CSV table of C-alpha atoms in Angstrom, one decimal:
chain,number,residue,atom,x,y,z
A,1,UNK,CA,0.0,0.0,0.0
A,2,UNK,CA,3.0,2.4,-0.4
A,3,UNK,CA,5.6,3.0,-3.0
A,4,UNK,CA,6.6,0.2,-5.2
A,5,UNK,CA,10.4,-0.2,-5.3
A,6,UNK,CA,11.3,-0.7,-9.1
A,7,UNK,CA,13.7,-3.3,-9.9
A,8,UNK,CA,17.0,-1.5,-9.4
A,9,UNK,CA,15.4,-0.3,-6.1
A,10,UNK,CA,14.5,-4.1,-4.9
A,11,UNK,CA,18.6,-5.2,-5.7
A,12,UNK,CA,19.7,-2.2,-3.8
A,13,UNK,CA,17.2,-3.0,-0.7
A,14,UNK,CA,18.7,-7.3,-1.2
A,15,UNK,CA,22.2,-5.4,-1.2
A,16,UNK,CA,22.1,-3.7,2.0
A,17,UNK,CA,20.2,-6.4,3.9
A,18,UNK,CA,23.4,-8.9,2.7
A,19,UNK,CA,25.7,-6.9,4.1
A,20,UNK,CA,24.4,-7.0,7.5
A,21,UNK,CA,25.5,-10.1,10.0
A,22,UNK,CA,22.5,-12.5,9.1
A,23,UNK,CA,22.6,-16.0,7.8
A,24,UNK,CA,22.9,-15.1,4.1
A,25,UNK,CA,24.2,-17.3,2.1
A,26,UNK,CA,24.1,-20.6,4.2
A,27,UNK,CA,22.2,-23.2,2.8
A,28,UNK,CA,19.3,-24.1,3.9
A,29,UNK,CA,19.0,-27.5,6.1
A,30,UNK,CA,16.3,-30.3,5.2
A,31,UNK,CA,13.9,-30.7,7.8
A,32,UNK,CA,12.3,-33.7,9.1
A,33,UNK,CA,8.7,-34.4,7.6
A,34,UNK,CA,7.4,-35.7,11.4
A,35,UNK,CA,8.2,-32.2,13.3
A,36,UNK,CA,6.0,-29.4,13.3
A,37,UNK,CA,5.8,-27.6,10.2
A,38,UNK,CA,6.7,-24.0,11.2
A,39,UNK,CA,4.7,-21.6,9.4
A,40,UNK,CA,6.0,-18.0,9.1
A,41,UNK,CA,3.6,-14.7,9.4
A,42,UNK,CA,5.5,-11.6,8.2
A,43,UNK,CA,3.1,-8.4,8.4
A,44,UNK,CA,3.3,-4.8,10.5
A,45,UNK,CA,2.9,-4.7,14.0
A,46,UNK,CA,4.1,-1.2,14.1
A,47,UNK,CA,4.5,1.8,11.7
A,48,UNK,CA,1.2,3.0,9.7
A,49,UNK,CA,0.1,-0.6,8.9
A,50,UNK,CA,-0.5,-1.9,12.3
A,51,UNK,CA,-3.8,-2.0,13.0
A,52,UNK,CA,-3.8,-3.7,9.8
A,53,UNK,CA,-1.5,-6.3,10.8
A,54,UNK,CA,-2.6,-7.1,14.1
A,55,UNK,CA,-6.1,-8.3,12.1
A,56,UNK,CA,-4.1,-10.3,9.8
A,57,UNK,CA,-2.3,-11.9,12.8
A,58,UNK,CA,-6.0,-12.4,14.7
A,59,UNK,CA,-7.7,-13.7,11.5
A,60,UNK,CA,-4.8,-15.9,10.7
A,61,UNK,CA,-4.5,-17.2,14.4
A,62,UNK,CA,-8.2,-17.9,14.7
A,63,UNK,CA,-8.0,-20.5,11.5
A,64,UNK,CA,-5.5,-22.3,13.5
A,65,UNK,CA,-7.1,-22.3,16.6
A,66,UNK,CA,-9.9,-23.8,14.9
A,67,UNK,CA,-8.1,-26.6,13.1
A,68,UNK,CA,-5.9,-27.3,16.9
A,69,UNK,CA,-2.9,-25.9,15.1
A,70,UNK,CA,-2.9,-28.9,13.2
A,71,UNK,CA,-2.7,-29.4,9.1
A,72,UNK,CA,-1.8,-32.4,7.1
A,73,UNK,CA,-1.6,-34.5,10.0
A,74,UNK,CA,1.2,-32.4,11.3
A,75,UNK,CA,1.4,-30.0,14.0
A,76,UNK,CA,1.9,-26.2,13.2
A,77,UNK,CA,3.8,-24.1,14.8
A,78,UNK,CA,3.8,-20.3,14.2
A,79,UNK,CA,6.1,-17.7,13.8
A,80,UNK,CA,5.1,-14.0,13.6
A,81,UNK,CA,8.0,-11.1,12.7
A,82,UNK,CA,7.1,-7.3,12.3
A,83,UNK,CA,8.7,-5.7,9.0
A,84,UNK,CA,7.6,-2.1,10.9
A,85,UNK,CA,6.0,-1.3,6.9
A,86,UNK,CA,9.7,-1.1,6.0
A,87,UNK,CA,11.3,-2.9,2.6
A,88,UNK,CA,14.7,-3.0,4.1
A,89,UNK,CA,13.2,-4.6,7.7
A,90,UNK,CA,11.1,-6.9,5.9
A,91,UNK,CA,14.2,-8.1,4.2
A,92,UNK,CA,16.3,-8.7,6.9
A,93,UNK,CA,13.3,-10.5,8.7
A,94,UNK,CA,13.3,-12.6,6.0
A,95,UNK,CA,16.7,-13.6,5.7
A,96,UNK,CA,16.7,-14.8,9.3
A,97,UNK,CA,13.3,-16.7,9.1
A,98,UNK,CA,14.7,-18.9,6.2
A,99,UNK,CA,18.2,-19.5,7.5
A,100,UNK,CA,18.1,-19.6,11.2
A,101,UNK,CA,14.5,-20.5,11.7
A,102,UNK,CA,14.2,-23.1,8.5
A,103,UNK,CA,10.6,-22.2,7.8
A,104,UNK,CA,9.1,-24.3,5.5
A,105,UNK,CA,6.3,-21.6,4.8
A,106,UNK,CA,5.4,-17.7,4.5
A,107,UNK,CA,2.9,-15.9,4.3
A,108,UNK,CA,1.5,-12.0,5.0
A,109,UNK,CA,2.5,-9.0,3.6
A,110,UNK,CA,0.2,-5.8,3.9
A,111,UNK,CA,1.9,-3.5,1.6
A,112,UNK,CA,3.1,-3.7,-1.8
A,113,UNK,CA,6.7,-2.2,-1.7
A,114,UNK,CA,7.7,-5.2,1.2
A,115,UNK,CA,5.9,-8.0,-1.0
A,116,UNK,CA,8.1,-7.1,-4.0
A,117,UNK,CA,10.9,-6.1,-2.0
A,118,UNK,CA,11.0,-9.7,-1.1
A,119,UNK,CA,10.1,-11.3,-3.8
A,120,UNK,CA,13.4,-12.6,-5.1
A,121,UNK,CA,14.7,-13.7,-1.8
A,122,UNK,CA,11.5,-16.5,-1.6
A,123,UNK,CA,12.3,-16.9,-5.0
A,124,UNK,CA,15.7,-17.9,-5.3
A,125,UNK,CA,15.1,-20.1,-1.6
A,126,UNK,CA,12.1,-21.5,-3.4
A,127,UNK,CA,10.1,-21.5,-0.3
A,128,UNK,CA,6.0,-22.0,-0.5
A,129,UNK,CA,5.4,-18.0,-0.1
A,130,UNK,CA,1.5,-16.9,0.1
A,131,UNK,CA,1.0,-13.1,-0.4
A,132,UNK,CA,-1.9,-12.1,1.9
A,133,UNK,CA,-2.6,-8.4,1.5
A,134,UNK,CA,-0.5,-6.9,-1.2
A,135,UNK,CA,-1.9,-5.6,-4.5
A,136,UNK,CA,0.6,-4.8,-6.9
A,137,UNK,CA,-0.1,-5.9,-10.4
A,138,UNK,CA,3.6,-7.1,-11.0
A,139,UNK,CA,3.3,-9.9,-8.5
A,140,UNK,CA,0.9,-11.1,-11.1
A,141,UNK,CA,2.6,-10.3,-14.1
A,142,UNK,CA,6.8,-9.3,-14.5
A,143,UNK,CA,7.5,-10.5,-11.4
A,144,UNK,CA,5.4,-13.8,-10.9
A,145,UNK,CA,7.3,-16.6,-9.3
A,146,UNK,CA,6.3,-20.4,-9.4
A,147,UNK,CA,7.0,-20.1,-5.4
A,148,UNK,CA,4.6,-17.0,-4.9
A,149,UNK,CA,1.0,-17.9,-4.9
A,150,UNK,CA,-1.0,-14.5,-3.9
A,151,UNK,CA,-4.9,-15.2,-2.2
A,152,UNK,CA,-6.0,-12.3,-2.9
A,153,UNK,CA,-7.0,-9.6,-5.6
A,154,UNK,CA,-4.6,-7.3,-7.7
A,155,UNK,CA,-4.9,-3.4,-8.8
A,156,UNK,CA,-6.4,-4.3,-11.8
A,157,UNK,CA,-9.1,-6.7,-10.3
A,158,UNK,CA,-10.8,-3.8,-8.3
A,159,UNK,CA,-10.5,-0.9,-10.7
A,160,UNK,CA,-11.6,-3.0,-13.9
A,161,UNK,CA,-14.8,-4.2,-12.0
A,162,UNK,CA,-15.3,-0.7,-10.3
A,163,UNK,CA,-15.1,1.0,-13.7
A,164,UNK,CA,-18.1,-1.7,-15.0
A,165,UNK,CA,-19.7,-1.2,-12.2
A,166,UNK,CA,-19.8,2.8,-12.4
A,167,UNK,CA,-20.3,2.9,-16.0
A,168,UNK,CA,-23.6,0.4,-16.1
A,169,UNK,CA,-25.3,1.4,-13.2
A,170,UNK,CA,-24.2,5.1,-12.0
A,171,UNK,CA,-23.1,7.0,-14.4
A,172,UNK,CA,-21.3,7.0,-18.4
A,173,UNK,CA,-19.5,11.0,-18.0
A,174,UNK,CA,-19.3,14.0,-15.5
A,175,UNK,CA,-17.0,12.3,-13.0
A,176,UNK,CA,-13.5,12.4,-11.7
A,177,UNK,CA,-11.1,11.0,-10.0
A,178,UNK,CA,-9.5,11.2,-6.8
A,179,UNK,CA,-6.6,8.9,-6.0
A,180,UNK,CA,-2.9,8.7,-3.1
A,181,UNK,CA,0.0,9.9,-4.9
A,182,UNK,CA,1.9,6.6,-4.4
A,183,UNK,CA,2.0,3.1,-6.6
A,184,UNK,CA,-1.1,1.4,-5.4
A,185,UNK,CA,-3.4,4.6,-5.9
A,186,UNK,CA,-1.8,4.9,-9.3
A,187,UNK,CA,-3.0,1.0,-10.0
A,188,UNK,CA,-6.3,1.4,-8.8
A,189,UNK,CA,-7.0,5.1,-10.5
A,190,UNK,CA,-5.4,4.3,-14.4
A,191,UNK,CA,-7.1,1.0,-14.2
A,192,UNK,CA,-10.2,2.4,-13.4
A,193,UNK,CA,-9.9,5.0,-16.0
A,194,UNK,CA,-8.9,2.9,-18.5
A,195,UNK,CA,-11.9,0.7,-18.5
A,196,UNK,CA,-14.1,3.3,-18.0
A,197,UNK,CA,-13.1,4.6,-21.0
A,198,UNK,CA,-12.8,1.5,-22.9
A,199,UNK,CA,-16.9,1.2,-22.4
A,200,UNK,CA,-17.4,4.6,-23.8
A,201,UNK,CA,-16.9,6.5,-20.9
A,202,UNK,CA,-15.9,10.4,-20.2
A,203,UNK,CA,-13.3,11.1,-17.2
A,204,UNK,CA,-12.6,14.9,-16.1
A,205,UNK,CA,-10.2,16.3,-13.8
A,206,UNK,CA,-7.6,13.8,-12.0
A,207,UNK,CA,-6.7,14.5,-9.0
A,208,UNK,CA,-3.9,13.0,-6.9
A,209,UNK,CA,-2.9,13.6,-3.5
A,210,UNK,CA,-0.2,12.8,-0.7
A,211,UNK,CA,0.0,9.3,1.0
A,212,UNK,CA,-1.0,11.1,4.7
A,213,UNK,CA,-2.8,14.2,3.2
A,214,UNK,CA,-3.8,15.5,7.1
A,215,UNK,CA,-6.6,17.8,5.4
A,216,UNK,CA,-8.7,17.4,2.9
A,217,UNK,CA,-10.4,21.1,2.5
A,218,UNK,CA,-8.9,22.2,-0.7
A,219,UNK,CA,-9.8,19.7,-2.1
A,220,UNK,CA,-13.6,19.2,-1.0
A,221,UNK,CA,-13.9,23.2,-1.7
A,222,UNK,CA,-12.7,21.9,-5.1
A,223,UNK,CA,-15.5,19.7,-5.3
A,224,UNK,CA,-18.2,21.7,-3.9
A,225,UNK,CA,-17.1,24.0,-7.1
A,226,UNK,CA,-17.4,21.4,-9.3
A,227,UNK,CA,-20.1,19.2,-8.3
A,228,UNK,CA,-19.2,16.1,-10.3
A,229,UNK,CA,-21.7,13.2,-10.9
A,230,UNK,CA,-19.4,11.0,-8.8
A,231,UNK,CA,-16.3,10.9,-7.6
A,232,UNK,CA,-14.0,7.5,-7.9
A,233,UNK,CA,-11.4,7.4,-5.3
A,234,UNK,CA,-8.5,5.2,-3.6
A,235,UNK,CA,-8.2,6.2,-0.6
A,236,UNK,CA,-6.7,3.8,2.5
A,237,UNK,CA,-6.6,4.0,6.3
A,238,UNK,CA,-6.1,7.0,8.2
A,239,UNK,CA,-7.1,8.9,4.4
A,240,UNK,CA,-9.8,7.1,4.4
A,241,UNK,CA,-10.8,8.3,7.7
A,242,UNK,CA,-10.0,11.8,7.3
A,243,UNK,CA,-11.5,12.0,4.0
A,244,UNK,CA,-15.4,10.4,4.7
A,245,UNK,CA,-15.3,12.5,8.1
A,246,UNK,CA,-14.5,15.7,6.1
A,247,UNK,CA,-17.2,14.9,3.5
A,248,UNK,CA,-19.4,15.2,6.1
A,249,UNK,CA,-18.1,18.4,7.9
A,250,UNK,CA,-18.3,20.0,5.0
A,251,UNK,CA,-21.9,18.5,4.0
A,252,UNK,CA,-21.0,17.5,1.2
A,253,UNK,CA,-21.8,13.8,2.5
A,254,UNK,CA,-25.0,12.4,0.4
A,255,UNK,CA,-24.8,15.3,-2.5
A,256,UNK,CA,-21.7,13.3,-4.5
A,257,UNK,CA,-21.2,9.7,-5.3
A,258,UNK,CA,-18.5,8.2,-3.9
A,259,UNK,CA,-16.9,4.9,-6.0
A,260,UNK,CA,-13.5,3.2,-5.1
A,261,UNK,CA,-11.7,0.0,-4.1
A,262,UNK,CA,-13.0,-1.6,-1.0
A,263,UNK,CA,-10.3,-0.5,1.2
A,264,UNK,CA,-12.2,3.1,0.9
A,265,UNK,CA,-15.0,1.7,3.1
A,266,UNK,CA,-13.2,-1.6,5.0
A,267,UNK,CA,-15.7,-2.6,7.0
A,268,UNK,CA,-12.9,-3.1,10.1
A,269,UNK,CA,-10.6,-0.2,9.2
A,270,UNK,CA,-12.5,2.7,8.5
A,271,UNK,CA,-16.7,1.9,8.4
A,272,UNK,CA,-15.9,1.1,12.1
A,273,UNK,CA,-14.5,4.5,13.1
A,274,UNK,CA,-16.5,7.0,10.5
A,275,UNK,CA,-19.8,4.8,11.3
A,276,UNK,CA,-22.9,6.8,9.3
A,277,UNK,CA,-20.2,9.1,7.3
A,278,UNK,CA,-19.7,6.1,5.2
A,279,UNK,CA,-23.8,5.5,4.3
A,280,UNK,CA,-24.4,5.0,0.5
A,281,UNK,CA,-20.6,4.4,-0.4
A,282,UNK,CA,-20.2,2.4,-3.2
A,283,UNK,CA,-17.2,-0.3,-3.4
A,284,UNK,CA,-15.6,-3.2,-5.7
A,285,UNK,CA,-13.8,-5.7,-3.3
A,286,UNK,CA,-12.9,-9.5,-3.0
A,287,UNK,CA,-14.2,-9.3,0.8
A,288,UNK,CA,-17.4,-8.3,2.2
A,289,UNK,CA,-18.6,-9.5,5.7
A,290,UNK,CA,-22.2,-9.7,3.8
A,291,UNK,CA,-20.9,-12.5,1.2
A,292,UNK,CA,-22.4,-16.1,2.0
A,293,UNK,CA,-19.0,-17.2,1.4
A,294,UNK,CA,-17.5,-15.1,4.9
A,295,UNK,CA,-20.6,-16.2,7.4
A,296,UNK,CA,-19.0,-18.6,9.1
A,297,UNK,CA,-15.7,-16.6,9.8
A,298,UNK,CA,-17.7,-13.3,10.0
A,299,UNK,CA,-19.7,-15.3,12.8
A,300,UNK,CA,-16.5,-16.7,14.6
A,301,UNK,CA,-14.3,-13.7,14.2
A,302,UNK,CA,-17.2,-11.9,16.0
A,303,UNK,CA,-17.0,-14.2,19.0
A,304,UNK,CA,-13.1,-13.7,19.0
A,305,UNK,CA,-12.5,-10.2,18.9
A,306,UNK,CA,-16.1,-8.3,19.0
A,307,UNK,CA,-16.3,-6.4,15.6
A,308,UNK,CA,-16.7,-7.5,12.2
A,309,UNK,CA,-14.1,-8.5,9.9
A,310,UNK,CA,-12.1,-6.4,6.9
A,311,UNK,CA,-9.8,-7.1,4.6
A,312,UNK,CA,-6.6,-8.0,6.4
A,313,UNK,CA,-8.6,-10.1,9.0
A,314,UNK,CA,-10.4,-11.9,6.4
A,315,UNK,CA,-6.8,-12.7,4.5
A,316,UNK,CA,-5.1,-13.4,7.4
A,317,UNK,CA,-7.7,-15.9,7.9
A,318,UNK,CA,-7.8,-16.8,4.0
A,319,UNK,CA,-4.3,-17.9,3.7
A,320,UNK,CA,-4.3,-20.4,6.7
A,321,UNK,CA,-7.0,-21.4,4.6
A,322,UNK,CA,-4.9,-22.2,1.2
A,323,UNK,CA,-1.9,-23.4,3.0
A,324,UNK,CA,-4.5,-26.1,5.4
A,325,UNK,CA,-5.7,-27.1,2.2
A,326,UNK,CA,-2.4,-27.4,0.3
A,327,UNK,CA,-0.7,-29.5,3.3
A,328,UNK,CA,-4.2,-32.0,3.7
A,329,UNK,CA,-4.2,-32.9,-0.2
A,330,UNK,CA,0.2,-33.7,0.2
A,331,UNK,CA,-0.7,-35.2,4.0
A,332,UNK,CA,1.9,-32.5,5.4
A,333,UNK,CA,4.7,-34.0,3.4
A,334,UNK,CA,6.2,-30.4,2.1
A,335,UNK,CA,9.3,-32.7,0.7
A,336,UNK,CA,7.4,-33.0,-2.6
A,337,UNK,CA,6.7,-28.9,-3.4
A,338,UNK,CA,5.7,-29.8,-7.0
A,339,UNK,CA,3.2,-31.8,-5.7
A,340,UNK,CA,2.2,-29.3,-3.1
A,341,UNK,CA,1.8,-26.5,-6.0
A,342,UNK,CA,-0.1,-28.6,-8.1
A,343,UNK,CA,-2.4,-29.4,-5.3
A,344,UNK,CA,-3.4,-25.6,-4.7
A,345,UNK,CA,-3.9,-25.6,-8.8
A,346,UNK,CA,-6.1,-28.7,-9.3
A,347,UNK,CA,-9.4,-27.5,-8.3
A,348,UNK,CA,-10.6,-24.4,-6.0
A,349,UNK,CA,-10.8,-24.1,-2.8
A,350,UNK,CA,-13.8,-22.6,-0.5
A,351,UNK,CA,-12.4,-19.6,1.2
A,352,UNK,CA,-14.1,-17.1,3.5
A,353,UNK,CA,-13.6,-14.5,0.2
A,354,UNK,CA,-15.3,-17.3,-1.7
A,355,UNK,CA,-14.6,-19.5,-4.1
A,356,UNK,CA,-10.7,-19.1,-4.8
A,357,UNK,CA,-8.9,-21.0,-8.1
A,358,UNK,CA,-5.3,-20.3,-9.1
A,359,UNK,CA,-4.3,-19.1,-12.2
A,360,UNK,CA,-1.8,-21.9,-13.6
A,361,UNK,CA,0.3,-18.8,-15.4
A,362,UNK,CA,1.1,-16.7,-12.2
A,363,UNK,CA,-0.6,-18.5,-9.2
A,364,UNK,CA,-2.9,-15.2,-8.9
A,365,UNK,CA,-5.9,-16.4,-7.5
A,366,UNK,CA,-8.9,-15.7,-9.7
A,367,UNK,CA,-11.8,-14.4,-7.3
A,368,UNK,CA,-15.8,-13.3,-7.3
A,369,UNK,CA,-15.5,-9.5,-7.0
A,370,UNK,CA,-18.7,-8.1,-4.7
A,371,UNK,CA,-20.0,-5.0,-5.5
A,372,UNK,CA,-20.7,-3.3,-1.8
A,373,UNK,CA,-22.8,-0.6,-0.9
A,374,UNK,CA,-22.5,0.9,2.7
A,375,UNK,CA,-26.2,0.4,4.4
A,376,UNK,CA,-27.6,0.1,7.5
A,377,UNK,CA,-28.2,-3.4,8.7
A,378,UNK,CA,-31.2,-4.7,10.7
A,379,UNK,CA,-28.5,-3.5,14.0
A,380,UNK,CA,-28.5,-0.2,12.3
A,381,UNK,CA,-25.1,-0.7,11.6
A,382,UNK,CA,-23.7,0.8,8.7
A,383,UNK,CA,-22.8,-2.8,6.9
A,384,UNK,CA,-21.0,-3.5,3.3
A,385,UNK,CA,-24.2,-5.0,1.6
A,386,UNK,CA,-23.4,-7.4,-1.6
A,387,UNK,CA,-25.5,-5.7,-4.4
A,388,UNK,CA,-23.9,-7.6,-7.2
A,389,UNK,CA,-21.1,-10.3,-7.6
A,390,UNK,CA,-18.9,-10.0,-11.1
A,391,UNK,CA,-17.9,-13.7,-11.2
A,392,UNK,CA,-14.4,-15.3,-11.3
A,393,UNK,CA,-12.3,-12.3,-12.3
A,394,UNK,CA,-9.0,-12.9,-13.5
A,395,UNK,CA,-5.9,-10.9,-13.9
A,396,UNK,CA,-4.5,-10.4,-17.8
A,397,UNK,CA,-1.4,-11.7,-16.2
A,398,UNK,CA,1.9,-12.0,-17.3
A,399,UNK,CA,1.2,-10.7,-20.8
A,400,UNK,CA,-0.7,-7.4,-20.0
């Protein structure tokens, strides 16, 4: 969710971590198939992605509760490291969870720059890798790797179905876009636009703004001026926040339509803390707690933690899903990884985001895509209501 290092930025980040006094470079050991698998969460704990990863960790955490930390006949043990949102931190937490704690699996990730910051260290270890959170297209395309699977939705996934979405049922001209200055609000808004405008569609003014904008009133005196038909945005977090609470202080809440990835109204992560600010927001999003798909989890996470689910819970939980169902069809045996792959490609699997299948090309998981829309609930709880599922949506892959 922040800047995407390009390549030469990714082999100066695997420089610098080498040069510090962890294990690189020794090889790693074979490990017993009878011991407990030890299975490796890497997400934030600290920095601006926390509260994000402490619901991965609870979501992932509850699946194993519920299966006795057990998996292919194996027990499971779980390791949990904090890249603090930082590339170079992530590395180095990576390096020492492959040589000195011989994982045999990772998984996590919230933001984008840490999952392709370590992409090529997975890679060249060829460790079973499962990319929780992070959107960036190139995981899915120039920098796929037959080690990476990802269980959850790229750039292109939510701004293709939110620009179908827009231009069927709100409106085919007089909008604009609003988007975070930064890689994964670049994704989301020139995917968006570029559908859009593939259907027939008219885009106005773009406009971009800082990853932490602390005050949105230029920008909402902007669009008071304007008064667009609707307003497509990618917002995340703390934005988020301040943006939807800002609509309404300036009462501008209700009078513009507001369209954008699902992390602009996560049910968890922002609905929770801008409650009836967030009313008649319209989103595109792998991950609704209103999906039939999520009730059981939605239902259990409840009893665990007292609020209802968003993204990073959901994948947290989602990828101890995959990897229980990878390890039961190899019986825990991890010796065979071919066989393990192949297992995860052969026929979907039911997830708590829904029905999940793997795209042979990339191992990008192709997913139903819900269309939300932010009412109240029979609590009176504002409540991401399904109001249309675009089925199995897959990536253009390695090609695009």
């Amino acid at each position: 969710m922040t800047l995407s290092p390009t390549r030469a930025e990714r082999r100066r980040l695997l420089l610098a971590a080498a040069a510090g006094p962890l294990l690189f470079g020794v090889p790693r050991l074979l490990r017993a198939q009878d011991g407990p698998l030890k299975i490796a969460l890497l997400t934030s704990l600290s920095g601006p992605f926390a509260s994000l990863g402490e619901s991965m960790r609870a979501g992932l955490e509850l699946l194993l509760k519920q299966c006795n930390y057990e998996m292919g006949g194996r027990q499971v043990q779980l390791l949990v490291e904090d890249d603090h949102g930082k590339p170079d931190e992530a590395i180095r937490k990576v390096r020492k969870l492959i040589e000195r704690d011989q994982i045999d699996i990772l998984g996590g990730v919230i933001s984008a720059n840490i999952a392709l910051a370590i992409r090529d260290i997975v890679h060249d270890a060829q460790l079973p890798t499962f990319i929780s959170n992070a959107a960036a297209n190139d995981l899915a395309r120039g920098a796929a790797s037959p080690y990476v699977f990802r269980p959850t939705k790229t750039s292109w996934m939510l701004g293709h179905t939110g620009a179908l979405w827009t231009f069927e049922q709100i409106e085919k001209s007089g909008g604009i876009t609003l988007g975070s200055d930064y890689t994964a609000g670049r994704e989301y808004i020139e995917d968006f636009a570029k559908t859009y405008q593939e259907q027939g569609g008219t885009l106005g003014e773009r406009i971009w703004t800082p990853l932490g904008t602390p005050d949105f009133a230029p920008i909402l005196m902007n669009l008071a001026a304007s008064n667009p038909r609707f307003v497509y945005t990618f917002l995340a977090g703390a934005d988020a926040v301040r943006f939807h609470q800002q609509m309404q202080d300036y009462q501008l809440h209700g009078k513009i339509q507001i369209v954008g990835p699902g992390a602009l109204y996560d049910q968890e992560d922002v609905i929770a803390t801008v409650g009836k600010a967030a009313l008649g927001g319209v989103s595109t999003f792998h991950q609704s707690p209103g999906a039939a798909a999520a009730q059981e989890f939605v239902a259990a996470y409840q009893a665990s933690r007292g609020r209802l689910p968003g993204e990073a819970s959901t994948a947290g939980y989602v990828t101890g899903q995959v990897i229980q169902a990878g390890l039961e069809a190899v019986k825990g045996d991890l010796s065979n990884k071919a066989a393990f792959k192949q297992a995860l490609l052969d026929q979907p699997i039911h997830t708590a985001f829904g029905p999940m299948a793997f795209d042979p090309r990339n191992n990008q998981s192709i997913l139903d895509i819900y269309v939300n829309r932010v009412e109240q609930d029979d609590q009176g709880r504002p409540f991401n209501t399904v109001v249309h599922t675009y089925q199995r949506i897959q990536d253009p892959g390695p090609r695009s």
